[in-house]
Amino acid sequence: MSDVVEKTLTALPSLLSLDSQPGAGKLSVTSKLGSLIRGITELTSKHEEEKLIKKELAAIKEHVSSPNTTLRQMKEIMVRAIYCEMLGFEASFCYIHAIKLAQQGSMFEKRVGYLAVSLFLREGHDLLLLLVNTVLKDLQSTNLIEVCMALTVVSQIFPKDMIPAVLPLVEDKLTHSKEIIRRKAVLALYKFYLMAPNQVQHIHDKFRRALCDKDPGVMTASLHIYLQMIKESPENYKELAGSFVVILKQVVSGKLPADFSYHSVPAPWLQMQLLRILALLGKEDQRTSEIMYEVLDESLRRAEINHNITYAILYECVKTVYTIHPKSELLEKAAKCIGKFVLSPKINLKYLGLKALTYVVQQDPNLALQHQMTIIECLDHPDPIIKRETLELLYRITNAQNVTVIVEKMLDFLRHSRDEYTVIGLVGKVAELAEKYAPDNSWFVQTMNAVFSLGGDAMQPDITNNFLRLLAEGFDNAEEDRQLRLLAVDSYLSLLGGEAASLPQPFLQIISWVLGEYSYLKVGQDPTDVLARLGALLERHDITTETRCWVLAAMGKLCTTDGALRRAREVAHQYSACLDTALRQQAMELELLGQDAPLRHRVLPHDASCEDLEVDSSLSFLDGFVSEALALGAAPYKPPHQRQEELSQHKALNFEPYGPSLPASLSACSLTDRQSPTAMSLSSGISGNSTEQMQKASSNTLKLDGVKKVWGKEGYLPQKEATEEAPPPVASSAPTPSCQQGGAEHTQLAVSSAGEEEQEKRQLAATLFVGLGSQNSLCLMGKPDAAPKRIWRRQRPDQEALDGGSRPPVSSVDDTLDGLFDDAVPDSALLYSLDGPSVPQSCLDGGGEAAGGSLDAGMEPALALSPGDAPGSLLPPALLALPRSDMEALCSDGTLSVCACKVYQRDALLLALFLSNACDLPLEELSCDVTSEEAKVTDGYTTAASISLLAGRGVAVVLHHLVMELPSSQAVVAVRVSYRPGAGAPTQQAVSLSLSLADFIRPLPVSTEEYGRLWLSFSNDVKQNLRLLADSEDPLAATLAALKDKLRLHIVDIIGAEGIVACQLVPGQPCLLHCHAHGGTLTAWLRSPLPTLPDCLLYHCQKAIEES
Amino acid sequence: MIKAILIFNNHGKPRLIRFYQYFAEDMQQQIIRETFHLVSKRDDNVCNFLEGGSLIGGSDYKLIYRHYATLYFVFCVDSSESELGILDLIQVFVETLDKCFENVCELDLIFHMDKVHYILQEVVMGGMVLETNMNEIVAQVDVQNRMEKSEGGLSAAPARAVSAVKNMNLPEIPRNINIGDINIKVPSLSPF
């Protein structure tokens, strides 16, 4: 009998392990998983564990491959395999069996199978192909659970290229009767949307139906999709704002069933999601914001119960209030809420309070002032996360007056912080502040020394690059440059002399570069001595080869005296047999430069490190060498792709027109080939785009975009003054350092009553928050240069253009008018103005009184420009020959009307804006801004132009060159025109214009051979079936011709049922299209070096075919 | 979006790992180790939020965690999620586990890893929050379990009887697992 029991047990071990009884009974001792786990817990060392698991895996492997294993046993084995994988041991041999289990098992085993598959396989694993049929079957099943499982697995691991297979079935599920299925289907579609937005383009109206679903759960799920879509293009969904407000209103007032409440708060997660959507919709949009004021007010009011989740809603609410168009009452309430957070004893809330403060402090510095004592306390908080958040806040309020204190606090924190990640982030911030606001040179050098020694080896390279660039480029004042360099040399010499602490490698590299470059500035400093100190560095064992290279390079610049020369030769000799090639090369160079003084002067001139080097990228100086080698019988050089092609030609029987994918390594190697010449400028150590990286790095902290625009001078100022007149108690007890002298008096008053410690804190507060008062609140952040400063990074031109205040001066109208008619268009934003009388009457007659009769139907004067031939007379002749779009009236306010015309230049899209003055009076201070996030406006993402005067009835034409660097299916261009009518107040008109990717597509004239070569070298491809235009004799040719017409593609060749087409995205990113027609479909295969281009272009091809 | 859900005990032993964004196998283990390292250093009286560290996403990602008796529940999310919201989602998840397992403890998570995964699947799907209503989650899991039970059918009944017999002469329970205090205490959320 006991035998029978034993057998039953081994046959059904899984049941036991799944049997959930409370207490110790849960330990199903007999199951194999149980014994495995028990085995592991008894082990003491990692090594033993590894051995045990290896053994276990071997047992599993044997089991799964045995034909006698039942599905039920397999299920139990899978759980064990999942356990092993969780511990980090690979069980790849199980993957296929997991798929089999999902395929063949009954519900029970299927569930484990699906779970195992979704845990084992990553998105896009090859084996997933085997799962597609199972998923399809289960999606069609009548069993709800099977459908649920299939939807879950689809949303978890299905890759982009498998979406078309399941999409129709998932779509069907949106109308399923069970709400849980609908909800899961919506989420699966959201996942698809994230991966390939173009593939779900056509079901947008179904999303809308999901939003209106009678089940709130489905509606909640659909908000995920809407949040994402609104994030991408808020302007397309403005009309939904009302609906979202209504939904939120109903939720807030408790219209949902009690089931949806959590701790008696109605659907809190739904509320948060809605608030986030509202924030996106109301941003920079007064009209939309106005709809939501009421419900936001209601939310703020309702969230009074003291529970975690109400605070979560409150926090979202505050963020929304501060993001949308401001309303003073709401702001006041939100500020109060922030106060509640900051002052809360609950540490989580305090953290969020600080975050919220950081978010709003740029708009409302008074808020930081109100809470200054809390902020000071947080600086000494035991929790490093709170401390760091506080420093982040301080970083935002830094100005030239408080920079020393704040930087000192940050360095303090850095000295005690071990976490590398924190250090790297903070070090960058300190460096940025030091560069921006340094009060004097010696402080700057000292601070940067601290930064470099604390930053360690993992520091962002652009910090060092920026520092060296700053030293090398200098400022306008030569004396100051000299002083700064001298200070740096002095401090580094003493650092090297001390030698006590081992400095990080980047710092050593900086030291050697600076000493090599500038130690001559120090009068009486013997280069031999400097060289000796650098030489001492080489003796140390803890410095890397890279640093050694820097040291050797520095030595090359220093061997100006005999002693130095001798020492340098020794070093050069020592390293000339070194195994590391880079170091060896440096040693050789050092040796050569040491011998040849004239050569050294030519190669390494004094103080010329930032002069431009001319790099001969064609390597023409090697021509002699090459021809010699060729004469001696060497084979001529062939570029890699050519080699590849010849290789494939040698192989017989190549039926493919051009081979499939090129190995990634090959394309990578051709890339480095192209780049190699620029790598030659290593010794100067300055990379060209480091500032850009720095800006990127510094901008990833908090997204505050648009904050400034909302907060104009007139936006919040009256309210701010009100708070100043009647400051809340916190602010009045502490000094209000809006003006320094007043602040000092206050401090003294406060000191007498407060304790010693308190006094310290107050003093600290006074120094930290200095300059934060409301008088200078406008230039408070100094983010775009406000504070007086002596050290600053050189501004890039486009940054200046971004700064609305400092528009580049525009040369006088006559000059530009002359320059305009040249073939080459020199300026980024070109403009010219034509005085009224000189404009041909034909294009302006609509505006004149005389034409009043001919244009009857109440046409706006702007329409006078819209007929196709009108721009002809206004555009520069050089542009007239180019293809262009029809004129499009953008906006008009009776005084000034704006029309646009797109001119398709070969290498850019030229956007011509026609500003026509409909009045008889001249317009002054006319200016026109064009900005776009997706497209690049010549050399910045924005450009501004201004015209001092536009005569009555005159027309000004502003030209902007646009290119698209990162493909996206459409680009929105914001146009802002401002002007001042003769005697009136300045007026502004803003309008946005959407450009499609097709506007940026140009034909790419290539031959079939070139096409083949290019095809091989591109790695990003997309394949999809399109409809073929059936109603003509040659459907392929007709379809391609339609594409050519719509998208300006170049048809390279059509051979039988296949066609190849090439195009480029300005500025010059190629995209190739290979089409194959069979039956009624056209299989399009796109390839490009840009990852997203094929996808976007495919979408437009699809659209073009639909339209034809 | 939720990028990963990690549950490990006070010694850093993983109990449930679910990634919603792909990381290579060894990277996953490294993330678990680093996360444990970050989280275990922190006292109970500090805040429940952390920045992701250099391994997972950097400053755009946040770690939000709760510590119950012997287990850490860590959610790694991107900046679009609300910190406090996720904190309560963890609470919902744990309370649901408590309902499904009747006084959930670490052992439940070890021995019924698959079940915990099923429960999690009803809360979070592909990185998105699917359901926050505890009763609804329990109901969904129950529907599945009922299917399971009915399918187990007749053969399941004797097995259960056998297990009862077996448990009577239970060999000693593993030494290092102290069943006494292993129960995860689900604190009723204290009001602020």
Short mmCIF file of N, CA and C in Angstrom, two decimals, chain A residues 28-136:
data_model
loop_
_atom_site.label_atom_id
_atom_site.label_comp_id
_atom_site.label_asym_id
_atom_site.label_seq_id
_atom_site.Cartn_x
_atom_site.Cartn_y
_atom_site.Cartn_z
N SER A 28 5.44 21.89 1.15
CA SER A 28 5.18 20.58 0.58
C SER A 28 6.51 19.87 0.44
N VAL A 29 6.80 19.12 1.45
CA VAL A 29 8.12 18.52 1.60
C VAL A 29 8.46 17.57 0.49
N THR A 30 7.42 16.98 -0.07
CA THR A 30 7.71 15.92 -1.02
C THR A 30 8.04 16.46 -2.40
N SER A 31 7.61 17.68 -2.70
CA SER A 31 7.82 18.17 -4.06
C SER A 31 9.30 18.39 -4.32
N LYS A 32 9.64 18.28 -5.56
CA LYS A 32 11.05 18.44 -5.89
C LYS A 32 11.47 19.89 -5.72
N LEU A 33 10.55 20.79 -6.01
CA LEU A 33 10.88 22.20 -5.80
C LEU A 33 11.18 22.42 -4.33
N GLY A 34 10.34 21.79 -3.49
CA GLY A 34 10.55 21.92 -2.05
C GLY A 34 11.93 21.45 -1.66
N SER A 35 12.32 20.30 -2.18
CA SER A 35 13.62 19.79 -1.76
C SER A 35 14.74 20.65 -2.31
N LEU A 36 14.52 21.17 -3.52
CA LEU A 36 15.54 22.06 -4.08
C LEU A 36 15.71 23.29 -3.19
N ILE A 37 14.59 23.88 -2.83
CA ILE A 37 14.67 25.09 -2.03
C ILE A 37 15.28 24.78 -0.67
N ARG A 38 14.84 23.66 -0.11
CA ARG A 38 15.40 23.30 1.19
C ARG A 38 16.91 23.13 1.05
N GLY A 39 17.29 22.46 -0.02
CA GLY A 39 18.72 22.26 -0.25
C GLY A 39 19.45 23.59 -0.28
N ILE A 40 18.88 24.54 -0.98
CA ILE A 40 19.57 25.82 -1.13
C ILE A 40 19.65 26.57 0.19
N THR A 41 18.57 26.54 0.92
CA THR A 41 18.60 27.30 2.18
C THR A 41 19.59 26.72 3.17
N GLU A 42 19.88 25.42 3.02
CA GLU A 42 20.81 24.82 3.97
C GLU A 42 22.25 25.14 3.64
N LEU A 43 22.47 25.60 2.43
CA LEU A 43 23.85 25.85 2.03
C LEU A 43 24.38 27.14 2.63
N THR A 44 25.67 27.19 2.73
CA THR A 44 26.24 28.38 3.35
C THR A 44 26.99 29.23 2.35
N SER A 45 27.57 28.63 1.35
CA SER A 45 28.40 29.46 0.47
C SER A 45 27.79 29.54 -0.92
N LYS A 46 28.14 30.58 -1.60
CA LYS A 46 27.68 30.82 -2.96
C LYS A 46 28.14 29.69 -3.88
N HIS A 47 29.34 29.23 -3.59
CA HIS A 47 29.93 28.20 -4.44
C HIS A 47 29.11 26.92 -4.39
N GLU A 48 28.74 26.54 -3.15
CA GLU A 48 27.95 25.32 -2.99
C GLU A 48 26.61 25.46 -3.69
N GLU A 49 26.04 26.65 -3.58
CA GLU A 49 24.75 26.88 -4.22
C GLU A 49 24.87 26.66 -5.72
N GLU A 50 25.96 27.17 -6.27
CA GLU A 50 26.15 27.04 -7.70
C GLU A 50 26.21 25.57 -8.09
N LYS A 51 26.93 24.80 -7.26
CA LYS A 51 27.08 23.38 -7.55
C LYS A 51 25.72 22.68 -7.52
N LEU A 52 24.96 23.01 -6.50
CA LEU A 52 23.66 22.37 -6.33
C LEU A 52 22.74 22.68 -7.52
N ILE A 53 22.73 23.96 -7.90
CA ILE A 53 21.84 24.36 -9.00
C ILE A 53 22.28 23.71 -10.29
N LYS A 54 23.58 23.64 -10.50
CA LYS A 54 24.08 22.99 -11.72
C LYS A 54 23.57 21.56 -11.77
N LYS A 55 23.62 20.90 -10.61
CA LYS A 55 23.17 19.52 -10.54
C LYS A 55 21.67 19.45 -10.85
N GLU A 56 20.95 20.39 -10.25
CA GLU A 56 19.51 20.45 -10.45
C GLU A 56 19.19 20.65 -11.94
N LEU A 57 19.93 21.56 -12.54
CA LEU A 57 19.69 21.84 -13.96
C LEU A 57 19.96 20.61 -14.80
N ALA A 58 21.01 19.89 -14.44
CA ALA A 58 21.32 18.68 -15.19
C ALA A 58 20.17 17.69 -15.08
N ALA A 59 19.61 17.60 -13.87
CA ALA A 59 18.49 16.68 -13.66
C ALA A 59 17.29 17.12 -14.49
N ILE A 60 17.05 18.43 -14.48
CA ILE A 60 15.92 18.95 -15.26
C ILE A 60 16.11 18.65 -16.74
N LYS A 61 17.33 18.83 -17.18
CA LYS A 61 17.63 18.64 -18.60
C LYS A 61 17.32 17.20 -18.99
N GLU A 62 17.73 16.30 -18.15
CA GLU A 62 17.51 14.89 -18.43
C GLU A 62 16.01 14.62 -18.50
N HIS A 63 15.31 15.21 -17.55
CA HIS A 63 13.89 14.99 -17.46
C HIS A 63 13.13 15.51 -18.67
N VAL A 64 13.45 16.75 -19.05
CA VAL A 64 12.65 17.35 -20.14
C VAL A 64 12.87 16.62 -21.44
N SER A 65 14.06 16.07 -21.63
CA SER A 65 14.29 15.43 -22.92
C SER A 65 13.77 14.00 -22.95
N SER A 66 13.44 13.49 -21.80
CA SER A 66 12.93 12.12 -21.80
C SER A 66 11.50 12.10 -22.36
N PRO A 67 11.20 11.17 -23.23
CA PRO A 67 9.88 11.15 -23.87
C PRO A 67 8.78 10.75 -22.89
N ASN A 68 9.17 10.17 -21.75
CA ASN A 68 8.14 9.68 -20.84
C ASN A 68 7.58 10.76 -19.92
N THR A 69 8.19 11.91 -19.95
CA THR A 69 7.74 12.95 -19.05
C THR A 69 6.35 13.42 -19.47
N THR A 70 5.42 13.38 -18.54
CA THR A 70 4.07 13.83 -18.88
C THR A 70 4.02 15.34 -18.83
N LEU A 71 2.97 15.88 -19.38
CA LEU A 71 2.83 17.34 -19.36
C LEU A 71 2.75 17.84 -17.93
N ARG A 72 2.11 17.05 -17.12
CA ARG A 72 1.94 17.47 -15.73
C ARG A 72 3.31 17.58 -15.04
N GLN A 73 4.12 16.58 -15.28
CA GLN A 73 5.47 16.64 -14.70
C GLN A 73 6.23 17.82 -15.28
N MET A 74 6.01 18.02 -16.56
CA MET A 74 6.70 19.11 -17.24
C MET A 74 6.37 20.44 -16.57
N LYS A 75 5.14 20.55 -16.17
CA LYS A 75 4.70 21.78 -15.52
C LYS A 75 5.52 22.02 -14.24
N GLU A 76 5.68 20.98 -13.50
CA GLU A 76 6.43 21.10 -12.25
C GLU A 76 7.90 21.41 -12.54
N ILE A 77 8.40 20.78 -13.58
CA ILE A 77 9.80 21.03 -13.97
C ILE A 77 9.98 22.50 -14.36
N MET A 78 8.99 23.03 -15.07
CA MET A 78 9.07 24.42 -15.51
C MET A 78 9.21 25.37 -14.32
N VAL A 79 8.40 25.09 -13.28
CA VAL A 79 8.48 25.96 -12.11
C VAL A 79 9.89 25.91 -11.51
N ARG A 80 10.45 24.72 -11.51
CA ARG A 80 11.82 24.62 -10.99
C ARG A 80 12.80 25.38 -11.87
N ALA A 81 12.58 25.29 -13.17
CA ALA A 81 13.48 26.01 -14.08
C ALA A 81 13.34 27.51 -13.88
N ILE A 82 12.10 27.96 -13.66
CA ILE A 82 11.89 29.39 -13.41
C ILE A 82 12.67 29.80 -12.16
N TYR A 83 12.61 28.94 -11.18
CA TYR A 83 13.31 29.25 -9.94
C TYR A 83 14.82 29.37 -10.19
N CYS A 84 15.36 28.43 -10.96
CA CYS A 84 16.80 28.49 -11.24
C CYS A 84 17.15 29.76 -12.03
N GLU A 85 16.31 30.11 -13.00
CA GLU A 85 16.58 31.32 -13.78
C GLU A 85 16.54 32.56 -12.90
N MET A 86 15.62 32.54 -11.94
CA MET A 86 15.52 33.70 -11.06
C MET A 86 16.81 33.88 -10.27
N LEU A 87 17.44 32.76 -9.94
CA LEU A 87 18.69 32.86 -9.20
C LEU A 87 19.86 33.19 -10.12
N GLY A 88 19.58 33.31 -11.40
CA GLY A 88 20.62 33.76 -12.31
C GLY A 88 21.33 32.64 -13.04
N PHE A 89 20.74 31.45 -13.07
CA PHE A 89 21.37 30.36 -13.82
C PHE A 89 20.55 30.11 -15.07
N GLU A 90 21.23 30.05 -16.18
CA GLU A 90 20.50 29.96 -17.43
C GLU A 90 19.98 28.56 -17.65
N ALA A 91 18.74 28.47 -18.06
CA ALA A 91 18.16 27.17 -18.36
C ALA A 91 17.60 27.20 -19.76
N SER A 92 18.44 27.57 -20.72
CA SER A 92 17.93 27.83 -22.08
C SER A 92 17.37 26.58 -22.72
N PHE A 93 17.83 25.42 -22.29
CA PHE A 93 17.30 24.19 -22.89
C PHE A 93 15.81 24.01 -22.59
N CYS A 94 15.31 24.73 -21.61
CA CYS A 94 13.90 24.61 -21.23
C CYS A 94 12.98 25.46 -22.11
N TYR A 95 13.56 26.45 -22.79
CA TYR A 95 12.71 27.42 -23.49
C TYR A 95 11.75 26.74 -24.44
N ILE A 96 12.32 25.86 -25.24
CA ILE A 96 11.49 25.21 -26.25
C ILE A 96 10.38 24.37 -25.61
N HIS A 97 10.72 23.81 -24.45
CA HIS A 97 9.72 23.00 -23.76
C HIS A 97 8.63 23.87 -23.15
N ALA A 98 9.01 25.06 -22.74
CA ALA A 98 8.01 26.00 -22.23
C ALA A 98 7.01 26.32 -23.33
N ILE A 99 7.54 26.54 -24.53
CA ILE A 99 6.65 26.83 -25.65
C ILE A 99 5.75 25.64 -25.94
N LYS A 100 6.34 24.46 -25.87
CA LYS A 100 5.56 23.25 -26.12
C LYS A 100 4.44 23.12 -25.10
N LEU A 101 4.78 23.46 -23.87
CA LEU A 101 3.78 23.34 -22.81
C LEU A 101 2.62 24.30 -23.06
N ALA A 102 2.97 25.51 -23.49
CA ALA A 102 1.91 26.48 -23.78
C ALA A 102 1.07 26.02 -24.96
N GLN A 103 1.72 25.26 -25.86
CA GLN A 103 1.02 24.81 -27.06
C GLN A 103 0.08 23.65 -26.76
N GLN A 104 0.62 22.68 -26.05
CA GLN A 104 -0.09 21.40 -25.97
C GLN A 104 -0.89 21.23 -24.69
N GLY A 105 -0.46 21.91 -23.66
CA GLY A 105 -1.08 21.65 -22.37
C GLY A 105 -2.54 22.03 -22.33
N SER A 106 -3.24 21.48 -21.36
CA SER A 106 -4.57 21.98 -21.10
C SER A 106 -4.38 23.28 -20.33
N MET A 107 -5.46 23.93 -20.08
CA MET A 107 -5.43 25.23 -19.41
C MET A 107 -4.39 25.36 -18.31
N PHE A 108 -4.42 24.38 -17.47
CA PHE A 108 -3.61 24.27 -16.31
C PHE A 108 -2.11 24.37 -16.63
N GLU A 109 -1.67 23.52 -17.56
CA GLU A 109 -0.25 23.52 -17.92
C GLU A 109 0.07 24.71 -18.82
N LYS A 110 -0.93 25.07 -19.60
CA LYS A 110 -0.75 26.21 -20.50
C LYS A 110 -0.35 27.45 -19.72
N ARG A 111 -1.00 27.60 -18.57
CA ARG A 111 -0.74 28.78 -17.78
C ARG A 111 0.73 28.83 -17.36
N VAL A 112 1.24 27.70 -16.89
CA VAL A 112 2.65 27.65 -16.52
C VAL A 112 3.52 27.88 -17.74
N GLY A 113 3.11 27.26 -18.86
CA GLY A 113 3.89 27.41 -20.09
C GLY A 113 4.01 28.86 -20.49
N TYR A 114 2.88 29.55 -20.52
CA TYR A 114 2.90 30.97 -20.89
C TYR A 114 3.74 31.79 -19.92
N LEU A 115 3.58 31.48 -18.63
CA LEU A 115 4.35 32.22 -17.63
C LEU A 115 5.84 32.02 -17.88
N ALA A 116 6.22 30.75 -18.09
CA ALA A 116 7.63 30.46 -18.31
C ALA A 116 8.13 31.17 -19.56
N VAL A 117 7.31 31.14 -20.62
CA VAL A 117 7.73 31.79 -21.86
C VAL A 117 7.95 33.28 -21.63
N SER A 118 6.99 33.90 -20.92
CA SER A 118 7.12 35.35 -20.77
C SER A 118 8.26 35.71 -19.83
N LEU A 119 8.67 34.78 -18.99
CA LEU A 119 9.82 35.09 -18.13
C LEU A 119 11.14 34.75 -18.82
N PHE A 120 11.13 33.70 -19.62
CA PHE A 120 12.38 33.24 -20.22
C PHE A 120 12.77 34.07 -21.43
N LEU A 121 11.80 34.28 -22.32
CA LEU A 121 12.15 34.85 -23.62
C LEU A 121 12.02 36.36 -23.58
N ARG A 122 13.00 37.00 -24.17
CA ARG A 122 12.88 38.44 -24.25
C ARG A 122 12.18 38.80 -25.55
N GLU A 123 11.76 40.05 -25.61
CA GLU A 123 11.12 40.56 -26.81
C GLU A 123 11.99 40.24 -28.02
N GLY A 124 11.43 39.56 -28.98
CA GLY A 124 12.17 39.35 -30.20
C GLY A 124 13.05 38.13 -30.21
N HIS A 125 12.92 37.25 -29.24
CA HIS A 125 13.68 36.00 -29.25
C HIS A 125 13.21 35.15 -30.42
N ASP A 126 14.15 34.42 -31.03
CA ASP A 126 13.82 33.64 -32.23
C ASP A 126 12.71 32.63 -31.98
N LEU A 127 12.73 32.01 -30.81
CA LEU A 127 11.76 30.95 -30.55
C LEU A 127 10.32 31.46 -30.51
N LEU A 128 10.18 32.78 -30.38
CA LEU A 128 8.83 33.32 -30.28
C LEU A 128 8.00 33.00 -31.51
N LEU A 129 8.70 32.86 -32.64
CA LEU A 129 7.98 32.54 -33.88
C LEU A 129 7.13 31.29 -33.72
N LEU A 130 7.66 30.37 -32.90
CA LEU A 130 6.94 29.11 -32.70
C LEU A 130 5.68 29.30 -31.87
N LEU A 131 5.62 30.45 -31.20
CA LEU A 131 4.50 30.66 -30.30
C LEU A 131 3.32 31.33 -31.00
N VAL A 132 3.60 31.93 -32.17
CA VAL A 132 2.58 32.75 -32.81
C VAL A 132 1.29 31.99 -33.03
N ASN A 133 1.41 30.77 -33.54
CA ASN A 133 0.19 30.01 -33.84
C ASN A 133 -0.61 29.71 -32.59
N THR A 134 0.10 29.35 -31.51
CA THR A 134 -0.58 29.06 -30.26
C THR A 134 -1.35 30.28 -29.79
N VAL A 135 -0.68 31.43 -29.86
CA VAL A 135 -1.33 32.66 -29.41
C VAL A 135 -2.56 32.95 -30.25
N LEU A 136 -2.42 32.77 -31.57
CA LEU A 136 -3.56 33.01 -32.45
C LEU A 136 -4.73 32.12 -32.08
#
